[in-house]
Amino acid sequence: MAILVTGGAGYIGSHTCVELLNNDYDIVVLDKLSNSKIDSVNRVKEITGKDFIFEQVDLLEKKKLEKIFTEQKIDAVVHFAGLKAVGESVEKPLVYYRNNVIGAIVLCEVMKNFGVKKLVASSSATVYGTAEQMPISEDTPLGVTNPYGRTKLMVEEILRDLYVSDNAWSIALLRYFNPAGAHESGLIGEDPNGIPTNLIPYITQVAIGKLKEVSIFGNDYPTKDGTGIRDYIHITDLAKGHLKALDKVIGSSGIEAYNLGTGKGYSVQEVIAAFEKASGKKIPYKMVNRRPGDIAVSYADPAKAKRELGWEAEKDFDEMCRDAWKWQRNKMNGFY
Ligand code: NAD
Ligand code: UFG
């Protein structure tokens, strides 16, 4: 039984591959390496001591995808491949719709033709848009504010229609909150191109001396210290959520969305303080205006995932900061 992992060379995909291999799944990894390097695939092999097939293929190349399904016995798919930068999606909406929406359609067409109807797909807490009621449960009304978010919501809706058309499908839509940290080995982690837009990779690059200071986007939010609050989830916990979702889709049919978050929120200032503790470095910062489109607070109600998948986050926030720091130091030391 083999699991096809699309986008498996990327940040969340590579950590999920480690967990899949450690749990004796056979995997086939597909990635076009547009936002990742072959090194992460090799590191996954190193961490697990296991080998697997890697195909450098674009999801949109249907013939190549069909070839993979012809040559390998694929039983289920974990689908990560996608573009994920909110700002870039505003500048290049067509690129995002083509890659994320058509990519998912091509994947499902091929799965359907080969009779493979078990799918775990990456969604995002971004589908909740500007939700004000906290914590955010799966019943919170959806609404999106940018093209990236719309691609995620569209794919969710396409998959729901697919299930309505054929109840044999079994699909889990995983709505991630804020993934952060790295594998405890320090061998794989997040490797953003250029200057990071997300808070934690930005902080790690300040700590290592690559960037001068953190700009805190707004200190006038209605929160305890005025800075934005988010639900940061350790990447290994997030990866494990995919295995639980896979168990569920393999053993049943239906379509369900699940929040993958911790249920706890940390402010930007708390994140900086925790990271200073983890790294032993002073993190300089300055207050600047709010970033357009940001909301004050976002954290999950993760009860449904616990109830129906038997999953909950286990690692704490300090461990996440320590692992993010270990990965950043390794990278800086010419590791990559
Ligand atoms: P990532 O960029 O590290 O990984 C995505 C991988 O997909 C990359 O390796 C990229 O090369 C590959 N890819 C993109 N388009 C492809 C295509 N058409 N064909 C083949 N490969 C393709 O991103 P990530 O953080 O690991 O995110 C994985 C998924 O999770 C994405 O769908 C993303 O939207 C979603 N997500 C991420 C976050 C986050 O904060 N990291 C939050 C919510 C949801
Ligand atoms: N922040 C700063 N300075 C920075 C970067 C971020 O103060 O340099 C603040 C933000 O204002 C926010 C918090 O840190 O309050 C977290 O910001 P991130 O950019 O790390 O994460 P977001 O919650 O804004 O976005 C993430 C993903 C999106 C996804 C969204 C909702 O990056 O793709 O969660 O799921 F859409």
Short mmCIF file of C-alpha atoms and ligand atoms in Angstrom, two decimals:
data_model
loop_
_atom_site.label_atom_id
_atom_site.label_comp_id
_atom_site.label_asym_id
_atom_site.label_seq_id
_atom_site.Cartn_x
_atom_site.Cartn_y
_atom_site.Cartn_z
CA MET A 1 0.00 0.00 0.00
CA ALA A 2 1.60 3.28 -1.10
CA ILE A 3 0.64 6.83 -0.28
CA LEU A 4 1.29 9.51 -2.88
CA VAL A 5 2.51 12.69 -1.20
CA THR A 6 2.21 15.73 -3.48
CA GLY A 7 4.41 18.64 -2.41
CA GLY A 8 6.32 16.19 -0.24
CA ALA A 9 9.62 18.08 -0.54
CA GLY A 10 8.09 21.18 1.06
CA TYR A 11 7.95 22.25 4.68
CA ILE A 12 4.85 20.42 5.91
CA GLY A 13 5.18 17.64 3.33
CA SER A 14 8.73 16.65 4.31
CA HIS A 15 7.82 16.41 8.01
CA THR A 16 4.75 14.35 7.15
CA CYS A 17 6.88 12.01 5.01
CA VAL A 18 9.07 11.36 8.07
CA GLU A 19 6.04 10.41 10.15
CA LEU A 20 4.59 8.23 7.37
CA LEU A 21 7.87 6.36 6.93
CA ASN A 22 8.32 5.97 10.68
CA ASN A 23 4.88 4.37 10.73
CA ASP A 24 5.80 1.91 7.98
CA TYR A 25 3.84 3.44 5.13
CA ASP A 26 5.34 3.15 1.65
CA ILE A 27 5.38 6.56 0.02
CA VAL A 28 5.84 8.04 -3.42
CA VAL A 29 6.76 11.72 -3.32
CA LEU A 30 5.89 14.14 -6.11
CA ASP A 31 7.15 17.72 -6.13
CA LYS A 32 8.18 20.17 -8.84
CA LEU A 33 10.71 21.73 -6.42
CA SER A 34 9.49 25.27 -7.08
CA ASN A 35 9.63 26.16 -3.39
CA SER A 36 11.84 23.39 -2.04
CA LYS A 37 15.08 21.57 -2.70
CA ILE A 38 15.99 17.95 -3.34
CA ASP A 39 18.04 18.16 -0.12
CA SER A 40 14.89 17.91 1.98
CA VAL A 41 13.98 14.65 0.23
CA ASN A 42 17.44 13.29 0.97
CA ARG A 43 17.20 14.44 4.60
CA VAL A 44 13.92 12.60 5.02
CA LYS A 45 15.70 9.44 3.84
CA GLU A 46 18.55 10.15 6.26
CA ILE A 47 16.27 10.73 9.27
CA THR A 48 14.19 7.62 8.67
CA GLY A 49 16.82 5.33 7.16
CA LYS A 50 14.23 4.46 4.49
CA ASP A 51 14.17 4.87 0.75
CA PHE A 52 11.26 5.89 -1.48
CA ILE A 53 10.51 7.03 -5.01
CA PHE A 54 10.77 10.74 -5.70
CA GLU A 55 9.32 12.21 -8.91
CA GLN A 56 10.11 15.78 -9.89
CA VAL A 57 6.79 16.43 -11.59
CA ASP A 58 4.38 19.34 -11.83
CA LEU A 59 0.89 18.32 -10.76
CA LEU A 60 -0.45 20.02 -13.85
CA GLU A 61 1.43 17.57 -16.11
CA LYS A 62 -1.42 15.09 -16.26
CA LYS A 63 0.36 12.50 -18.42
CA LYS A 64 3.26 12.29 -15.96
CA LEU A 65 0.83 12.00 -13.07
CA GLU A 66 -0.99 9.18 -14.86
CA LYS A 67 2.33 7.44 -15.41
CA ILE A 68 2.97 7.49 -11.65
CA PHE A 69 -0.47 5.97 -10.98
CA THR A 70 0.16 3.36 -13.69
CA GLU A 71 3.56 2.34 -12.37
CA GLN A 72 2.87 2.51 -8.62
CA LYS A 73 0.06 1.00 -6.62
CA ILE A 74 -1.30 4.18 -5.05
CA ASP A 75 -3.95 3.65 -2.38
CA ALA A 76 -4.39 7.16 -1.03
CA VAL A 77 -3.06 10.67 -1.55
CA VAL A 78 -1.87 13.33 0.87
CA HIS A 79 -2.00 16.56 -1.11
CA PHE A 80 0.25 19.45 -0.07
CA ALA A 81 1.43 20.80 -3.45
CA GLY A 82 0.46 24.42 -3.74
CA LEU A 83 1.57 28.02 -3.65
CA LYS A 84 1.03 29.69 -0.30
CA ALA A 85 2.16 33.33 -0.21
CA VAL A 86 -0.78 35.66 0.43
CA GLY A 87 0.95 38.80 -0.93
CA GLU A 88 2.15 37.06 -4.08
CA SER A 89 -1.36 35.72 -4.68
CA VAL A 90 -2.67 39.29 -4.80
CA GLU A 91 -0.05 40.17 -7.44
CA LYS A 92 -0.40 36.95 -9.46
CA PRO A 93 -3.94 35.63 -8.96
CA LEU A 94 -3.99 33.64 -12.20
CA VAL A 95 -0.81 31.80 -11.26
CA TYR A 96 -2.41 30.89 -7.93
CA TYR A 97 -5.74 29.77 -9.39
CA ARG A 98 -3.99 27.71 -12.06
CA ASN A 99 -1.57 26.04 -9.71
CA ASN A 100 -3.75 25.46 -6.67
CA VAL A 101 -7.21 24.99 -8.16
CA ILE A 102 -6.42 23.36 -11.50
CA GLY A 103 -3.67 21.36 -9.79
CA ALA A 104 -6.24 19.88 -7.39
CA ILE A 105 -8.68 19.20 -10.24
CA VAL A 106 -6.04 17.38 -12.31
CA LEU A 107 -5.07 15.33 -9.27
CA CYS A 108 -8.69 14.34 -8.58
CA GLU A 109 -9.32 13.49 -12.25
CA VAL A 110 -6.38 11.12 -12.25
CA MET A 111 -7.34 9.65 -8.86
CA LYS A 112 -10.89 9.08 -10.12
CA ASN A 113 -9.68 7.40 -13.32
CA PHE A 114 -7.51 5.06 -11.30
CA GLY A 115 -10.21 4.37 -8.70
CA VAL A 116 -8.23 6.00 -5.88
CA LYS A 117 -10.74 7.91 -3.75
CA LYS A 118 -8.96 8.48 -0.45
CA LEU A 119 -7.55 11.95 0.01
CA VAL A 120 -6.11 14.08 2.79
CA ALA A 121 -5.83 17.67 1.56
CA SER A 122 -4.12 20.78 2.95
CA SER A 123 -6.52 23.57 3.66
CA SER A 124 -5.85 26.53 5.92
CA ALA A 125 -7.32 28.57 8.74
CA THR A 126 -7.30 31.32 6.13
CA VAL A 127 -10.71 29.98 5.01
CA TYR A 128 -12.17 31.54 8.19
CA GLY A 129 -11.20 35.00 6.90
CA THR A 130 -11.84 37.69 9.47
CA ALA A 131 -13.59 35.50 12.04
CA GLU A 132 -14.17 37.40 15.26
CA GLN A 133 -15.54 34.70 17.53
CA MET A 134 -12.75 32.75 19.27
CA PRO A 135 -11.88 29.94 19.39
CA ILE A 136 -12.56 29.10 15.76
CA SER A 137 -14.46 25.84 15.31
CA GLU A 138 -15.15 24.12 12.00
CA ASP A 139 -18.69 25.58 12.12
CA THR A 140 -17.39 29.15 12.12
CA PRO A 141 -18.67 30.89 8.96
CA LEU A 142 -16.15 30.87 6.13
CA GLY A 143 -14.99 33.92 4.23
CA VAL A 144 -11.78 34.70 2.43
CA THR A 145 -9.96 37.95 1.84
CA ASN A 146 -7.32 37.22 -0.81
CA PRO A 147 -6.74 35.00 -3.88
CA TYR A 148 -4.65 32.46 -1.94
CA GLY A 149 -7.46 31.99 0.56
CA ARG A 150 -9.96 31.71 -2.26
CA THR A 151 -7.96 28.89 -3.86
CA LYS A 152 -8.14 26.99 -0.57
CA LEU A 153 -11.89 27.57 -0.20
CA MET A 154 -12.55 26.72 -3.86
CA VAL A 155 -10.67 23.44 -3.53
CA GLU A 156 -12.67 22.60 -0.39
CA GLU A 157 -15.90 23.24 -2.31
CA ILE A 158 -14.77 21.28 -5.36
CA LEU A 159 -13.97 18.32 -3.12
CA ARG A 160 -17.37 18.55 -1.43
CA ASP A 161 -19.07 18.49 -4.85
CA LEU A 162 -16.92 15.52 -5.80
CA TYR A 163 -18.10 13.64 -2.73
CA VAL A 164 -21.75 14.51 -3.47
CA SER A 165 -21.29 13.07 -6.97
CA ASP A 166 -19.76 9.84 -5.66
CA ASN A 167 -20.11 8.82 -2.01
CA ALA A 168 -17.24 6.37 -2.33
CA TRP A 169 -14.79 9.25 -1.89
CA SER A 170 -13.25 9.74 1.51
CA ILE A 171 -11.71 13.13 2.08
CA ALA A 172 -10.22 15.01 5.03
CA LEU A 173 -9.74 18.78 4.68
CA LEU A 174 -7.11 19.85 7.18
CA ARG A 175 -7.28 23.50 8.18
CA TYR A 176 -3.87 24.34 9.58
CA PHE A 177 -3.39 27.24 11.96
CA ASN A 178 0.21 28.55 12.14
CA PRO A 179 2.73 25.76 11.52
CA ALA A 180 6.16 26.49 13.00
CA GLY A 181 9.33 24.84 14.29
CA ALA A 182 11.30 22.04 12.71
CA HIS A 183 12.07 18.34 13.08
CA GLU A 184 13.90 17.68 16.35
CA SER A 185 16.93 16.39 14.40
CA GLY A 186 17.50 19.87 12.96
CA LEU A 187 17.84 18.21 9.55
CA ILE A 188 14.66 19.53 7.96
CA GLY A 189 12.66 22.70 8.53
CA GLU A 190 11.13 25.68 6.82
CA ASP A 191 13.31 27.14 4.10
CA PRO A 192 11.63 30.29 2.80
CA ASN A 193 12.85 31.94 -0.39
CA GLY A 194 14.10 35.49 0.16
CA ILE A 195 12.99 37.53 3.16
CA PRO A 196 10.45 35.56 5.21
CA THR A 197 6.94 36.97 5.53
CA ASN A 198 5.94 34.75 8.46
CA LEU A 199 6.82 35.75 11.99
CA ILE A 200 8.82 32.76 13.25
CA PRO A 201 11.21 32.38 10.27
CA TYR A 202 11.70 36.15 10.40
CA ILE A 203 12.60 36.00 14.10
CA THR A 204 15.06 33.13 13.57
CA GLN A 205 16.85 35.14 10.87
CA VAL A 206 17.09 38.14 13.20
CA ALA A 207 18.47 35.90 15.95
CA ILE A 208 21.15 34.54 13.62
CA GLY A 209 22.10 38.06 12.51
CA LYS A 210 20.86 37.78 8.93
CA LEU A 211 18.15 40.41 9.46
CA LYS A 212 18.43 43.48 11.67
CA GLU A 213 15.20 43.60 13.67
CA VAL A 214 11.64 42.34 13.77
CA SER A 215 8.93 44.78 12.73
CA ILE A 216 5.91 44.17 14.92
CA PHE A 217 2.87 44.81 12.76
CA GLY A 218 0.67 46.80 15.12
CA ASN A 219 0.56 47.21 18.90
CA ASP A 220 -2.94 48.64 19.05
CA TYR A 221 -4.95 45.45 18.66
CA PRO A 222 -7.50 44.65 21.37
CA THR A 223 -5.21 41.99 22.89
CA LYS A 224 -3.35 41.74 26.21
CA ASP A 225 -0.22 43.54 24.92
CA GLY A 226 -1.71 45.08 21.76
CA THR A 227 0.06 42.70 19.35
CA GLY A 228 -1.55 40.02 17.18
CA ILE A 229 -2.34 36.61 18.63
CA ARG A 230 -1.97 33.33 16.70
CA ASP A 231 -2.15 29.59 17.31
CA TYR A 232 1.36 28.27 16.54
CA ILE A 233 1.50 24.53 16.08
CA HIS A 234 4.69 22.45 16.12
CA ILE A 235 5.31 21.04 12.65
CA THR A 236 5.76 17.49 14.00
CA ASP A 237 2.37 17.61 15.72
CA LEU A 238 0.87 18.91 12.50
CA ALA A 239 2.51 16.12 10.51
CA LYS A 240 1.11 13.52 12.93
CA GLY A 241 -2.37 14.95 12.34
CA HIS A 242 -2.07 13.82 8.73
CA LEU A 243 -1.51 10.21 9.80
CA LYS A 244 -4.61 10.29 11.96
CA ALA A 245 -6.58 11.80 9.09
CA LEU A 246 -5.21 9.15 6.76
CA ASP A 247 -6.39 6.40 9.16
CA LYS A 248 -9.81 7.99 9.09
CA VAL A 249 -10.11 8.30 5.30
CA ILE A 250 -8.76 4.81 4.74
CA GLY A 251 -11.33 3.32 7.11
CA SER A 252 -14.45 5.22 6.02
CA SER A 253 -16.04 7.40 3.37
CA GLY A 254 -17.30 11.00 3.62
CA ILE A 255 -15.83 14.47 3.66
CA GLU A 256 -14.93 16.35 6.82
CA ALA A 257 -12.92 19.44 7.69
CA TYR A 258 -10.67 19.46 10.76
CA ASN A 259 -8.85 22.27 12.49
CA LEU A 260 -5.24 21.41 13.26
CA GLY A 261 -4.19 23.84 15.95
CA THR A 262 -3.34 23.80 19.64
CA GLY A 263 -6.22 25.89 20.94
CA LYS A 264 -3.73 28.30 22.56
CA GLY A 265 -2.85 31.77 21.31
CA TYR A 266 0.45 33.64 21.70
CA SER A 267 1.02 37.33 20.99
CA VAL A 268 3.88 38.56 18.81
CA GLN A 269 5.61 39.87 21.93
CA GLU A 270 5.23 36.53 23.68
CA VAL A 271 6.70 34.78 20.65
CA ILE A 272 9.71 37.09 20.67
CA ALA A 273 10.22 36.58 24.43
CA ALA A 274 9.98 32.77 24.10
CA PHE A 275 12.42 32.81 21.22
CA GLU A 276 14.90 34.93 23.19
CA LYS A 277 14.75 32.29 25.93
CA ALA A 278 15.18 29.41 23.48
CA SER A 279 18.10 30.98 21.62
CA GLY A 280 19.78 32.96 24.37
CA LYS A 281 19.87 35.87 21.88
CA LYS A 282 18.40 39.33 22.18
CA ILE A 283 15.81 39.89 19.43
CA PRO A 284 15.64 43.60 18.56
CA TYR A 285 12.24 44.80 17.39
CA LYS A 286 10.36 47.95 16.47
CA MET A 287 6.66 48.74 16.36
CA VAL A 288 5.26 49.58 12.93
CA ASN A 289 1.78 49.95 11.47
CA ARG A 290 -0.62 47.03 11.20
CA ARG A 291 -0.14 44.83 8.14
CA PRO A 292 -3.18 45.22 5.85
CA GLY A 293 -5.43 42.16 5.98
CA ASP A 294 -4.20 40.91 9.38
CA ILE A 295 -6.72 40.05 12.07
CA ALA A 296 -6.16 40.65 15.78
CA VAL A 297 -6.64 37.13 17.08
CA SER A 298 -6.83 33.64 15.62
CA TYR A 299 -6.79 30.37 17.50
CA ALA A 300 -8.41 27.03 16.96
CA ASP A 301 -10.99 24.97 18.71
CA PRO A 302 -9.26 21.64 18.02
CA ALA A 303 -11.96 19.50 19.74
CA LYS A 304 -13.30 17.91 16.55
CA ALA A 305 -9.88 16.55 15.55
CA LYS A 306 -9.48 15.11 19.05
CA ARG A 307 -12.94 13.57 19.07
CA GLU A 308 -13.01 12.16 15.54
CA LEU A 309 -9.35 11.60 14.70
CA GLY A 310 -7.91 10.96 18.15
CA TRP A 311 -5.35 13.68 17.51
CA GLU A 312 -4.15 16.58 19.62
CA ALA A 313 -1.01 18.69 19.68
CA GLU A 314 1.53 17.44 22.22
CA LYS A 315 4.61 19.60 21.89
CA ASP A 316 4.80 22.87 23.75
CA PHE A 317 5.63 26.32 22.53
CA ASP A 318 9.15 26.43 24.01
CA GLU A 319 10.04 23.18 22.24
CA MET A 320 8.82 24.69 18.99
CA CYS A 321 11.11 27.69 19.46
CA ARG A 322 14.08 25.46 20.38
CA ASP A 323 13.59 23.30 17.29
CA ALA A 324 13.17 26.33 15.00
CA TRP A 325 16.42 27.72 16.41
CA LYS A 326 18.34 24.44 16.01
CA TRP A 327 17.27 24.25 12.36
CA GLN A 328 18.22 27.88 11.69
CA ARG A 329 21.68 27.38 13.21
CA ASN A 330 22.28 24.24 11.18
CA LYS A 331 21.32 26.04 8.00
CA MET A 332 23.55 29.00 8.78
CA ASN A 333 26.50 26.69 9.37
CA GLY A 334 26.49 25.71 5.71
CA PHE A 335 24.39 22.69 6.33
CA TYR A 336 22.22 23.39 3.31
P1 NAD B 1 5.92 24.61 0.79
O1 NAD B 1 6.00 25.66 -0.26
O2 NAD B 1 7.09 24.41 1.69
O3 NAD B 1 5.57 23.20 0.12
C1 NAD B 1 4.73 23.10 -1.00
C2 NAD B 1 5.44 22.23 -2.01
O4 NAD B 1 4.61 22.05 -3.15
C3 NAD B 1 6.76 22.84 -2.50
O5 NAD B 1 7.80 21.91 -2.31
C4 NAD B 1 6.51 23.12 -3.98
O6 NAD B 1 7.69 22.92 -4.75
C5 NAD B 1 5.43 22.12 -4.31
N1 NAD B 1 4.52 22.51 -5.42
C6 NAD B 1 3.81 23.65 -5.54
N2 NAD B 1 3.07 23.59 -6.66
C7 NAD B 1 3.30 22.39 -7.23
C8 NAD B 1 2.82 21.74 -8.40
N3 NAD B 1 1.97 22.33 -9.22
N4 NAD B 1 3.28 20.50 -8.69
C9 NAD B 1 4.18 19.89 -7.88
N5 NAD B 1 4.68 20.45 -6.76
C10 NAD B 1 4.23 21.69 -6.44
O7 NAD B 1 4.61 24.91 1.64
P2 NAD B 1 4.09 24.24 2.99
O8 NAD B 1 4.20 25.24 4.07
O9 NAD B 1 4.70 22.91 3.18
O10 NAD B 1 2.55 24.10 2.63
C11 NAD B 1 1.97 22.89 2.17
C12 NAD B 1 0.47 23.10 1.98
O11 NAD B 1 -0.10 23.54 3.19
C13 NAD B 1 0.13 24.15 0.92
O12 NAD B 1 -1.00 23.68 0.22
C14 NAD B 1 -0.23 25.36 1.75
O13 NAD B 1 -1.15 26.20 1.10
C15 NAD B 1 -0.85 24.74 2.99
N6 NAD B 1 -0.76 25.58 4.20
C16 NAD B 1 0.45 26.02 4.64
C17 NAD B 1 0.51 26.85 5.78
C18 NAD B 1 1.83 27.37 6.30
O14 NAD B 1 1.81 28.34 7.07
N7 NAD B 1 2.95 26.77 5.97
C19 NAD B 1 -0.66 27.22 6.44
C20 NAD B 1 -1.87 26.74 5.96
C21 NAD B 1 -1.92 25.92 4.84
N1 UFG B 2 3.96 39.54 12.30
C1 UFG B 2 4.75 40.60 12.70
N2 UFG B 2 5.91 40.83 12.03
C2 UFG B 2 6.34 40.04 11.00
C3 UFG B 2 5.53 38.97 10.60
C4 UFG B 2 4.34 38.75 11.27
O1 UFG B 2 4.39 41.33 13.63
O2 UFG B 2 7.41 40.32 10.44
C5 UFG B 2 2.72 39.24 13.05
C6 UFG B 2 1.45 39.27 12.22
O3 UFG B 2 0.90 40.56 12.18
C7 UFG B 2 0.58 38.24 12.95
C8 UFG B 2 1.59 37.23 13.50
O4 UFG B 2 2.85 37.91 13.52
O5 UFG B 2 -0.04 38.87 14.05
C9 UFG B 2 1.73 35.98 12.65
O6 UFG B 2 1.98 36.36 11.29
P1 UFG B 2 2.39 35.29 10.19
O7 UFG B 2 2.66 36.05 8.93
O8 UFG B 2 3.47 34.41 10.70
O9 UFG B 2 1.10 34.37 10.04
P2 UFG B 2 -0.40 34.77 9.64
O10 UFG B 2 -1.27 34.33 10.77
O11 UFG B 2 -0.52 36.16 9.21
O12 UFG B 2 -0.61 33.86 8.33
C10 UFG B 2 -0.59 32.45 8.39
C11 UFG B 2 -0.12 31.89 7.04
C12 UFG B 2 -1.12 32.23 5.97
C13 UFG B 2 -2.48 31.80 6.37
C14 UFG B 2 -2.85 32.37 7.73
C15 UFG B 2 -4.17 31.88 8.22
O13 UFG B 2 1.12 32.42 6.69
O14 UFG B 2 -0.77 31.55 4.79
O15 UFG B 2 -1.85 31.99 8.68
O16 UFG B 2 -4.12 30.51 8.33
F1 UFG B 2 -3.37 32.26 5.45
#
